[in-house]
mmCIF file with all atom_site columns, C-alpha atoms in Angstrom:
data_model
loop_
_atom_site.group_PDB
_atom_site.id
_atom_site.type_symbol
_atom_site.label_atom_id
_atom_site.label_alt_id
_atom_site.label_comp_id
_atom_site.label_asym_id
_atom_site.label_entity_id
_atom_site.label_seq_id
_atom_site.pdbx_PDB_ins_code
_atom_site.Cartn_x
_atom_site.Cartn_y
_atom_site.Cartn_z
_atom_site.occupancy
_atom_site.B_iso_or_equiv
_atom_site.pdbx_formal_charge
_atom_site.auth_seq_id
_atom_site.auth_comp_id
_atom_site.auth_asym_id
_atom_site.auth_atom_id
_atom_site.pdbx_PDB_model_num
ATOM 1   C CA . MET L 1 1   ? 0.000  0.000  0.000   1.00 46.00 ? 176 MET L CA 1
ATOM 2   C CA . PHE L 1 2   ? 1.131  3.529  -0.704  1.00 53.00 ? 177 PHE L CA 1
ATOM 3   C CA . THR L 1 3   ? 1.409  6.007  2.136   1.00 59.00 ? 178 THR L CA 1
ATOM 4   C CA . THR L 1 4   ? 0.496  8.954  -0.069  1.00 73.00 ? 179 THR L CA 1
ATOM 5   C CA . SER L 1 5   ? -2.091 9.407  -2.751  1.00 79.00 ? 180 SER L CA 1
ATOM 6   C CA . PRO L 1 6   ? -1.557 11.178 -6.074  1.00 77.00 ? 181 PRO L CA 1
ATOM 7   C CA . ILE L 1 7   ? -3.552 14.149 -4.713  1.00 80.00 ? 182 ILE L CA 1
ATOM 8   C CA . GLN L 1 8   ? -1.176 14.360 -1.728  1.00 87.00 ? 183 GLN L CA 1
ATOM 9   C CA . GLN L 1 9   ? 1.885  13.918 -3.956  1.00 88.00 ? 184 GLN L CA 1
ATOM 10  C CA . TYR L 1 10  ? 0.730  16.560 -6.471  1.00 91.00 ? 185 TYR L CA 1
ATOM 11  C CA . PRO L 1 11  ? -0.959 19.297 -4.394  1.00 92.00 ? 186 PRO L CA 1
ATOM 12  C CA . LEU L 1 12  ? -2.493 22.071 -6.463  1.00 93.00 ? 187 LEU L CA 1
ATOM 13  C CA . SER L 1 13  ? -0.494 24.599 -4.420  1.00 93.00 ? 188 SER L CA 1
ATOM 14  C CA . ASP L 1 14  ? 2.710  23.321 -6.111  1.00 92.00 ? 189 ASP L CA 1
ATOM 15  C CA . PHE L 1 15  ? 1.449  24.327 -9.560  1.00 92.00 ? 190 PHE L CA 1
ATOM 16  C CA . THR L 1 16  ? 0.290  27.431 -11.391 1.00 92.00 ? 191 THR L CA 1
ATOM 17  C CA . SER L 1 17  ? -3.016 25.819 -12.438 1.00 92.00 ? 192 SER L CA 1
ATOM 18  C CA . ALA L 1 18  ? -5.063 22.628 -12.294 1.00 91.00 ? 193 ALA L CA 1
ATOM 19  C CA . SER L 1 19  ? -4.097 22.074 -15.927 1.00 89.00 ? 194 SER L CA 1
ATOM 20  C CA . GLN L 1 20  ? -0.372 22.169 -15.070 1.00 88.00 ? 195 GLN L CA 1
ATOM 21  C CA . GLN L 1 21  ? -1.006 19.861 -12.093 1.00 90.00 ? 196 GLN L CA 1
ATOM 22  C CA . LEU L 1 22  ? -2.656 17.297 -14.397 1.00 90.00 ? 197 LEU L CA 1
ATOM 23  C CA . GLN L 1 23  ? 0.036  17.721 -17.048 1.00 86.00 ? 198 GLN L CA 1
ATOM 24  C CA . VAL L 1 24  ? 2.848  17.074 -14.546 1.00 88.00 ? 199 VAL L CA 1
ATOM 25  C CA . ALA L 1 25  ? 1.068  14.200 -12.775 1.00 88.00 ? 200 ALA L CA 1
ATOM 26  C CA . THR L 1 26  ? 0.418  12.353 -16.022 1.00 87.00 ? 201 THR L CA 1
ATOM 27  C CA . GLY L 1 27  ? 3.651  13.399 -17.754 1.00 87.00 ? 202 GLY L CA 1
ATOM 28  C CA . GLU L 1 28  ? 5.849  12.218 -14.924 1.00 89.00 ? 203 GLU L CA 1
ATOM 29  C CA . SER L 1 29  ? 4.261  8.756  -14.897 1.00 86.00 ? 204 SER L CA 1
ATOM 30  C CA . ILE L 1 30  ? 4.605  8.381  -18.647 1.00 85.00 ? 205 ILE L CA 1
ATOM 31  C CA . PHE L 1 31  ? 7.814  10.228 -19.546 1.00 87.00 ? 206 PHE L CA 1
ATOM 32  C CA . ILE L 1 32  ? 9.695  12.211 -16.914 1.00 90.00 ? 207 ILE L CA 1
ATOM 33  C CA . CYS L 1 33  ? 10.222 9.658  -14.151 1.00 93.00 ? 208 CYS L CA 1
ATOM 34  C CA . ALA L 1 34  ? 11.817 7.194  -16.548 1.00 92.00 ? 209 ALA L CA 1
ATOM 35  C CA . ARG L 1 35  ? 14.889 9.460  -16.361 1.00 93.00 ? 210 ARG L CA 1
ATOM 36  C CA . PRO L 1 36  ? 15.649 8.838  -12.656 1.00 93.00 ? 211 PRO L CA 1
ATOM 37  C CA . ALA L 1 37  ? 14.454 5.207  -12.807 1.00 93.00 ? 212 ALA L CA 1
ATOM 38  C CA . ILE L 1 38  ? 16.857 4.371  -15.617 1.00 93.00 ? 213 ILE L CA 1
ATOM 39  C CA . GLY L 1 39  ? 19.515 6.875  -14.507 1.00 93.00 ? 214 GLY L CA 1
ATOM 40  C CA . ASN L 1 40  ? 19.720 5.334  -11.030 1.00 92.00 ? 215 ASN L CA 1
ATOM 41  C CA . ALA L 1 41  ? 19.895 1.800  -12.447 1.00 93.00 ? 216 ALA L CA 1
ATOM 42  C CA . PHE L 1 42  ? 22.688 2.646  -14.888 1.00 94.00 ? 217 PHE L CA 1
ATOM 43  C CA . ALA L 1 43  ? 24.599 4.866  -12.459 1.00 93.00 ? 218 ALA L CA 1
ATOM 44  C CA . ALA L 1 44  ? 24.795 1.913  -10.052 1.00 92.00 ? 219 ALA L CA 1
ATOM 45  C CA . VAL L 1 45  ? 26.985 0.019  -12.543 1.00 94.00 ? 220 VAL L CA 1
ATOM 46  C CA . THR L 1 46  ? 28.498 2.563  -14.956 1.00 93.00 ? 221 THR L CA 1
ATOM 47  C CA . ASN L 1 47  ? 28.616 6.247  -15.863 1.00 92.00 ? 222 ASN L CA 1
ATOM 48  C CA . ALA L 1 48  ? 25.236 7.693  -16.763 1.00 96.00 ? 223 ALA L CA 1
ATOM 49  C CA . TRP L 1 49  ? 24.098 11.074 -18.104 1.00 97.00 ? 224 TRP L CA 1
ATOM 50  C CA . THR L 1 50  ? 20.559 12.445 -18.240 1.00 96.00 ? 225 THR L CA 1
ATOM 51  C CA . TYR L 1 51  ? 18.987 15.510 -19.789 1.00 95.00 ? 226 TYR L CA 1
ATOM 52  C CA . ARG L 1 52  ? 15.934 17.719 -19.860 1.00 94.00 ? 227 ARG L CA 1
ATOM 53  C CA . TYR L 1 53  ? 15.134 18.938 -23.338 1.00 94.00 ? 228 TYR L CA 1
ATOM 54  C CA . ASN L 1 54  ? 13.917 22.523 -23.062 1.00 94.00 ? 229 ASN L CA 1
ATOM 55  C CA . GLN L 1 55  ? 13.448 23.683 -26.634 1.00 93.00 ? 230 GLN L CA 1
ATOM 56  C CA . PRO L 1 56  ? 9.931  23.517 -28.043 1.00 91.00 ? 231 PRO L CA 1
ATOM 57  C CA . ASN L 1 57  ? 9.548  22.429 -31.639 1.00 91.00 ? 232 ASN L CA 1
ATOM 58  C CA . PRO L 1 58  ? 8.856  25.820 -33.280 1.00 90.00 ? 233 PRO L CA 1
ATOM 59  C CA . THR L 1 59  ? 6.426  24.256 -35.757 1.00 89.00 ? 234 THR L CA 1
ATOM 60  C CA . ALA L 1 60  ? 4.224  22.645 -33.083 1.00 84.00 ? 235 ALA L CA 1
ATOM 61  C CA . ASN L 1 61  ? 1.612  23.986 -30.678 1.00 76.00 ? 236 ASN L CA 1
ATOM 62  C CA . GLN L 1 62  ? 3.708  25.352 -27.824 1.00 68.00 ? 237 GLN L CA 1
ATOM 63  C CA . SER L 1 63  ? 0.861  26.154 -25.434 1.00 69.00 ? 238 SER L CA 1
ATOM 64  C CA . LEU L 1 64  ? 1.904  23.267 -23.168 1.00 66.00 ? 239 LEU L CA 1
ATOM 65  C CA . GLY L 1 65  ? 5.644  23.936 -23.440 1.00 76.00 ? 240 GLY L CA 1
ATOM 66  C CA . THR L 1 66  ? 8.176  21.474 -24.777 1.00 85.00 ? 241 THR L CA 1
ATOM 67  C CA . ALA L 1 67  ? 6.428  18.288 -25.857 1.00 84.00 ? 242 ALA L CA 1
ATOM 68  C CA . HIS L 1 68  ? 7.780  14.757 -25.752 1.00 82.00 ? 243 HIS L CA 1
ATOM 69  C CA . ALA L 1 69  ? 10.102 14.089 -28.723 1.00 86.00 ? 244 ALA L CA 1
ATOM 70  C CA . ALA L 1 70  ? 10.366 17.789 -29.638 1.00 89.00 ? 245 ALA L CA 1
ATOM 71  C CA . GLU L 1 71  ? 14.063 17.193 -30.363 1.00 91.00 ? 246 GLU L CA 1
ATOM 72  C CA . ASN L 1 72  ? 13.204 14.982 -33.336 1.00 90.00 ? 247 ASN L CA 1
ATOM 73  C CA . TRP L 1 73  ? 12.542 18.091 -35.435 1.00 92.00 ? 248 TRP L CA 1
ATOM 74  C CA . MET L 1 74  ? 16.131 19.191 -34.737 1.00 90.00 ? 249 MET L CA 1
ATOM 75  C CA . PHE L 1 75  ? 17.658 15.783 -35.442 1.00 88.00 ? 250 PHE L CA 1
ATOM 76  C CA . PHE L 1 76  ? 15.847 15.490 -38.741 1.00 89.00 ? 251 PHE L CA 1
ATOM 77  C CA . ASN L 1 77  ? 16.965 18.932 -39.964 1.00 90.00 ? 252 ASN L CA 1
ATOM 78  C CA . GLY L 1 78  ? 13.545 20.596 -39.786 1.00 91.00 ? 253 GLY L CA 1
ATOM 79  C CA . MET L 1 79  ? 11.433 17.585 -40.717 1.00 92.00 ? 254 MET L CA 1
ATOM 80  C CA . ASN L 1 80  ? 8.320  16.645 -38.765 1.00 90.00 ? 255 ASN L CA 1
ATOM 81  C CA . THR L 1 81  ? 7.503  13.036 -39.432 1.00 85.00 ? 256 THR L CA 1
ATOM 82  C CA . GLY L 1 82  ? 3.983  12.117 -40.443 1.00 83.00 ? 257 GLY L CA 1
ATOM 83  C CA . PHE L 1 83  ? 2.019  8.994  -41.263 1.00 86.00 ? 258 PHE L CA 1
ATOM 84  C CA . ASN L 1 84  ? 3.402  6.234  -43.491 1.00 90.00 ? 259 ASN L CA 1
ATOM 85  C CA . GLY L 1 85  ? 6.852  7.775  -43.890 1.00 86.00 ? 260 GLY L CA 1
ATOM 86  C CA . THR L 1 86  ? 5.611  11.216 -44.882 1.00 90.00 ? 261 THR L CA 1
ATOM 87  C CA . GLY L 1 87  ? 6.910  14.416 -43.393 1.00 90.00 ? 262 GLY L CA 1
ATOM 88  C CA . THR L 1 88  ? 6.624  18.168 -43.409 1.00 92.00 ? 263 THR L CA 1
ATOM 89  C CA . PHE L 1 89  ? 9.794  20.189 -43.852 1.00 93.00 ? 264 PHE L CA 1
ATOM 90  C CA . THR L 1 90  ? 10.252 23.610 -42.256 1.00 93.00 ? 265 THR L CA 1
ATOM 91  C CA . PRO L 1 91  ? 13.622 25.319 -42.772 1.00 95.00 ? 266 PRO L CA 1
ATOM 92  C CA . MET L 1 92  ? 15.659 25.901 -39.631 1.00 95.00 ? 267 MET L CA 1
ATOM 93  C CA . THR L 1 93  ? 17.131 29.258 -38.655 1.00 95.00 ? 268 THR L CA 1
ATOM 94  C CA . ARG L 1 94  ? 20.884 29.645 -38.188 1.00 96.00 ? 269 ARG L CA 1
ATOM 95  C CA . THR L 1 95  ? 20.398 29.516 -34.388 1.00 96.00 ? 270 THR L CA 1
ATOM 96  C CA . GLU L 1 96  ? 18.320 26.340 -34.637 1.00 95.00 ? 271 GLU L CA 1
ATOM 97  C CA . THR L 1 97  ? 20.931 24.780 -36.914 1.00 96.00 ? 272 THR L CA 1
ATOM 98  C CA . ALA L 1 98  ? 23.706 25.669 -34.434 1.00 96.00 ? 273 ALA L CA 1
ATOM 99  C CA . PHE L 1 99  ? 21.708 24.048 -31.636 1.00 96.00 ? 274 PHE L CA 1
ATOM 100 C CA . ALA L 1 100 ? 21.074 20.929 -33.747 1.00 96.00 ? 275 ALA L CA 1
ATOM 101 C CA . GLU L 1 101 ? 24.833 20.689 -34.349 1.00 96.00 ? 276 GLU L CA 1
ATOM 102 C CA . GLU L 1 102 ? 25.396 20.845 -30.585 1.00 97.00 ? 277 GLU L CA 1
ATOM 103 C CA . LEU L 1 103 ? 22.861 18.072 -29.922 1.00 96.00 ? 278 LEU L CA 1
ATOM 104 C CA . ILE L 1 104 ? 24.265 15.848 -32.631 1.00 96.00 ? 279 ILE L CA 1
ATOM 105 C CA . ALA L 1 105 ? 27.832 16.360 -31.369 1.00 97.00 ? 280 ALA L CA 1
ATOM 106 C CA . TYR L 1 106 ? 26.812 15.266 -27.848 1.00 98.00 ? 281 TYR L CA 1
ATOM 107 C CA . TRP L 1 107 ? 24.969 12.201 -29.179 1.00 96.00 ? 282 TRP L CA 1
ATOM 108 C CA . LEU L 1 108 ? 27.735 11.151 -31.555 1.00 97.00 ? 283 LEU L CA 1
ATOM 109 C CA . SER L 1 109 ? 30.311 11.652 -28.814 1.00 98.00 ? 284 SER L CA 1
ATOM 110 C CA . PHE L 1 110 ? 28.331 9.289  -26.617 1.00 97.00 ? 285 PHE L CA 1
ATOM 111 C CA . VAL L 1 111 ? 28.092 6.709  -29.408 1.00 97.00 ? 286 VAL L CA 1
ATOM 112 C CA . ARG L 1 112 ? 31.812 6.972  -30.221 1.00 98.00 ? 287 ARG L CA 1
ATOM 113 C CA . SER L 1 113 ? 33.244 7.067  -26.693 1.00 98.00 ? 288 SER L CA 1
ATOM 114 C CA . HIS L 1 114 ? 30.396 6.296  -24.243 1.00 96.00 ? 289 HIS L CA 1
ATOM 115 C CA . ASP L 1 115 ? 30.821 9.860  -22.948 1.00 98.00 ? 290 ASP L CA 1
ATOM 116 C CA . PRO L 1 116 ? 28.928 12.895 -24.313 1.00 98.00 ? 291 PRO L CA 1
ATOM 117 C CA . ASN L 1 117 ? 31.859 15.178 -23.450 1.00 98.00 ? 292 ASN L CA 1
ATOM 118 C CA . THR L 1 118 ? 34.685 13.540 -25.406 1.00 98.00 ? 293 THR L CA 1
ATOM 119 C CA . PHE L 1 119 ? 33.756 14.988 -28.808 1.00 98.00 ? 294 PHE L CA 1
ATOM 120 C CA . LYS L 1 120 ? 31.326 17.764 -27.814 1.00 98.00 ? 295 LYS L CA 1
ATOM 121 C CA . LEU L 1 121 ? 31.601 21.169 -29.472 1.00 98.00 ? 296 LEU L CA 1
ATOM 122 C CA . ASP L 1 122 ? 33.960 23.663 -27.828 1.00 98.00 ? 297 ASP L CA 1
ATOM 123 C CA . ARG L 1 123 ? 31.051 26.016 -27.118 1.00 97.00 ? 298 ARG L CA 1
ATOM 124 C CA . SER L 1 124 ? 29.080 23.293 -25.347 1.00 98.00 ? 299 SER L CA 1
ATOM 125 C CA . PRO L 1 125 ? 29.223 22.978 -21.554 1.00 98.00 ? 300 PRO L CA 1
ATOM 126 C CA . PHE L 1 126 ? 30.665 19.918 -19.848 1.00 98.00 ? 301 PHE L CA 1
ATOM 127 C CA . TRP L 1 127 ? 27.777 17.502 -19.308 1.00 98.00 ? 302 TRP L CA 1
ATOM 128 C CA . GLU L 1 128 ? 27.866 16.436 -15.650 1.00 96.00 ? 303 GLU L CA 1
ATOM 129 C CA . PRO L 1 129 ? 27.242 12.750 -14.936 1.00 96.00 ? 304 PRO L CA 1
ATOM 130 C CA . TYR L 1 130 ? 23.815 11.914 -13.520 1.00 96.00 ? 305 TYR L CA 1
ATOM 131 C CA . ILE L 1 131 ? 25.198 11.119 -10.077 1.00 93.00 ? 306 ILE L CA 1
ATOM 132 C CA . THR L 1 132 ? 28.212 13.254 -9.187  1.00 86.00 ? 307 THR L CA 1
ATOM 133 C CA . GLN L 1 133 ? 31.059 12.165 -6.930  1.00 85.00 ? 308 GLN L CA 1
ATOM 134 C CA . ASP L 1 134 ? 29.395 13.967 -4.017  1.00 90.00 ? 309 ASP L CA 1
ATOM 135 C CA . GLY L 1 135 ? 26.062 12.188 -4.683  1.00 89.00 ? 310 GLY L CA 1
ATOM 136 C CA . ARG L 1 136 ? 24.124 15.042 -6.276  1.00 92.00 ? 311 ARG L CA 1
ATOM 137 C CA . LYS L 1 137 ? 21.814 14.158 -9.172  1.00 95.00 ? 312 LYS L CA 1
ATOM 138 C CA . GLN L 1 138 ? 22.553 16.319 -12.203 1.00 95.00 ? 313 GLN L CA 1
ATOM 139 C CA . ARG L 1 139 ? 21.199 16.642 -15.700 1.00 96.00 ? 314 ARG L CA 1
ATOM 140 C CA . ILE L 1 140 ? 21.866 18.962 -18.563 1.00 98.00 ? 315 ILE L CA 1
ATOM 141 C CA . ILE L 1 141 ? 19.202 21.300 -19.854 1.00 97.00 ? 316 ILE L CA 1
ATOM 142 C CA . LEU L 1 142 ? 19.484 21.193 -23.624 1.00 97.00 ? 317 LEU L CA 1
ATOM 143 C CA . GLN L 1 143 ? 18.337 24.440 -25.225 1.00 96.00 ? 318 GLN L CA 1
ATOM 144 C CA . GLN L 1 144 ? 19.507 26.677 -28.024 1.00 95.00 ? 319 GLN L CA 1
ATOM 145 C CA . GLY L 1 145 ? 21.705 29.701 -27.505 1.00 95.00 ? 320 GLY L CA 1
ATOM 146 C CA . PRO L 1 146 ? 20.393 33.110 -26.486 1.00 93.00 ? 321 PRO L CA 1
ATOM 147 C CA . GLU L 1 147 ? 18.690 35.404 -28.982 1.00 91.00 ? 322 GLU L CA 1
ATOM 148 C CA . ASN L 1 148 ? 20.055 34.762 -32.473 1.00 89.00 ? 323 ASN L CA 1
ATOM 149 C CA . SER L 1 149 ? 23.437 33.383 -31.443 1.00 93.00 ? 324 SER L CA 1
ATOM 150 C CA . THR L 1 150 ? 25.201 30.651 -33.359 1.00 96.00 ? 325 THR L CA 1
ATOM 151 C CA . ASP L 1 151 ? 28.415 30.503 -31.312 1.00 96.00 ? 326 ASP L CA 1
ATOM 152 C CA . VAL L 1 152 ? 27.082 30.438 -27.723 1.00 96.00 ? 327 VAL L CA 1
ATOM 153 C CA . SER L 1 153 ? 25.414 27.443 -26.118 1.00 97.00 ? 328 SER L CA 1
ATOM 154 C CA . GLY L 1 154 ? 22.210 27.876 -24.183 1.00 97.00 ? 329 GLY L CA 1
ATOM 155 C CA . SER L 1 155 ? 22.637 24.489 -22.517 1.00 98.00 ? 330 SER L CA 1
ATOM 156 C CA . LEU L 1 156 ? 23.514 24.260 -18.839 1.00 98.00 ? 331 LEU L CA 1
ATOM 157 C CA . ASN L 1 157 ? 23.626 21.751 -15.996 1.00 97.00 ? 332 ASN L CA 1
ATOM 158 C CA . GLU L 1 158 ? 21.044 21.693 -13.236 1.00 97.00 ? 333 GLU L CA 1
ATOM 159 C CA . GLU L 1 159 ? 20.487 19.673 -10.106 1.00 96.00 ? 334 GLU L CA 1
ATOM 160 C CA . GLU L 1 160 ? 17.423 17.455 -10.158 1.00 94.00 ? 335 GLU L CA 1
ATOM 161 C CA . PRO L 1 161 ? 14.743 19.379 -8.197  1.00 93.00 ? 336 PRO L CA 1
ATOM 162 C CA . SER L 1 162 ? 13.939 17.767 -4.840  1.00 92.00 ? 337 SER L CA 1
ATOM 163 C CA . LYS L 1 163 ? 10.142 17.920 -5.364  1.00 92.00 ? 338 LYS L CA 1
ATOM 164 C CA . GLU L 1 164 ? 10.507 16.165 -8.715  1.00 92.00 ? 339 GLU L CA 1
ATOM 165 C CA . GLU L 1 165 ? 12.800 13.578 -7.115  1.00 93.00 ? 340 GLU L CA 1
ATOM 166 C CA . GLU L 1 166 ? 10.186 12.905 -4.393  1.00 92.00 ? 341 GLU L CA 1
ATOM 167 C CA . ARG L 1 167 ? 7.317  12.649 -6.891  1.00 93.00 ? 342 ARG L CA 1
ATOM 168 C CA . CYS L 1 168 ? 9.330  10.328 -9.133  1.00 93.00 ? 343 CYS L CA 1
ATOM 169 C CA . ALA L 1 169 ? 10.169 8.076  -6.166  1.00 92.00 ? 344 ALA L CA 1
ATOM 170 C CA . PHE L 1 170 ? 6.389  7.835  -5.648  1.00 91.00 ? 345 PHE L CA 1
ATOM 171 C CA . VAL L 1 171 ? 5.814  7.061  -9.340  1.00 90.00 ? 346 VAL L CA 1
ATOM 172 C CA . ILE L 1 172 ? 8.612  4.476  -9.462  1.00 91.00 ? 347 ILE L CA 1
ATOM 173 C CA . ARG L 1 173 ? 7.181  2.688  -6.387  1.00 88.00 ? 348 ARG L CA 1
ATOM 174 C CA . LYS L 1 174 ? 3.929  2.238  -8.359  1.00 82.00 ? 349 LYS L CA 1
ATOM 175 C CA . ALA L 1 175 ? 5.638  0.708  -11.419 1.00 78.00 ? 350 ALA L CA 1
ATOM 176 C CA . ASP L 1 176 ? 4.966  -2.906 -10.479 1.00 77.00 ? 351 ASP L CA 1
ATOM 177 C CA . LYS L 1 177 ? 1.264  -2.165 -9.935  1.00 74.00 ? 352 LYS L CA 1
ATOM 178 C CA . GLU L 1 178 ? 0.737  0.040  -12.989 1.00 67.00 ? 353 GLU L CA 1
ATOM 179 C CA . GLN L 1 179 ? 0.053  -1.381 -16.418 1.00 63.00 ? 354 GLN L CA 1
ATOM 180 C CA . ASN L 1 180 ? 0.450  0.740  -19.548 1.00 56.00 ? 355 ASN L CA 1
#
């Protein structure tokens, strides 16, 4: 049995609206809490890195913020995939292209060396491991550079927020009982 209910774990007072409360409560169970669940498991046996993608797809409805898989538009050079292999192309700006280059460099570095920092771009920040030597849980916020820059990264490291960590511990405890 759980000692807290979802209503207790996600009090309305922690959010700007009931809509945001619902969005976070459902989004964490489906997407967000996989990061610490998998990050903790991998970090127990090897180096692990996690991220929070914070760049909305500029061609999508941004009323709810950055949607799941928003980075696909960047990886596919301005292509939104559609049904049956179709897609819609929207040209990227120079700033968006610079950010896509940064993302791809991190990913390819990880593939080549098992470390996103080995072959990252010079302008990109060092990506802290998920669990640091002093036990803090870190992730990188991936976002494009400020204003119209093409030579400055907007990405930065952040510590995993304690409220999110607590809510995700609650979500992870439910995993055996929940069926998707």
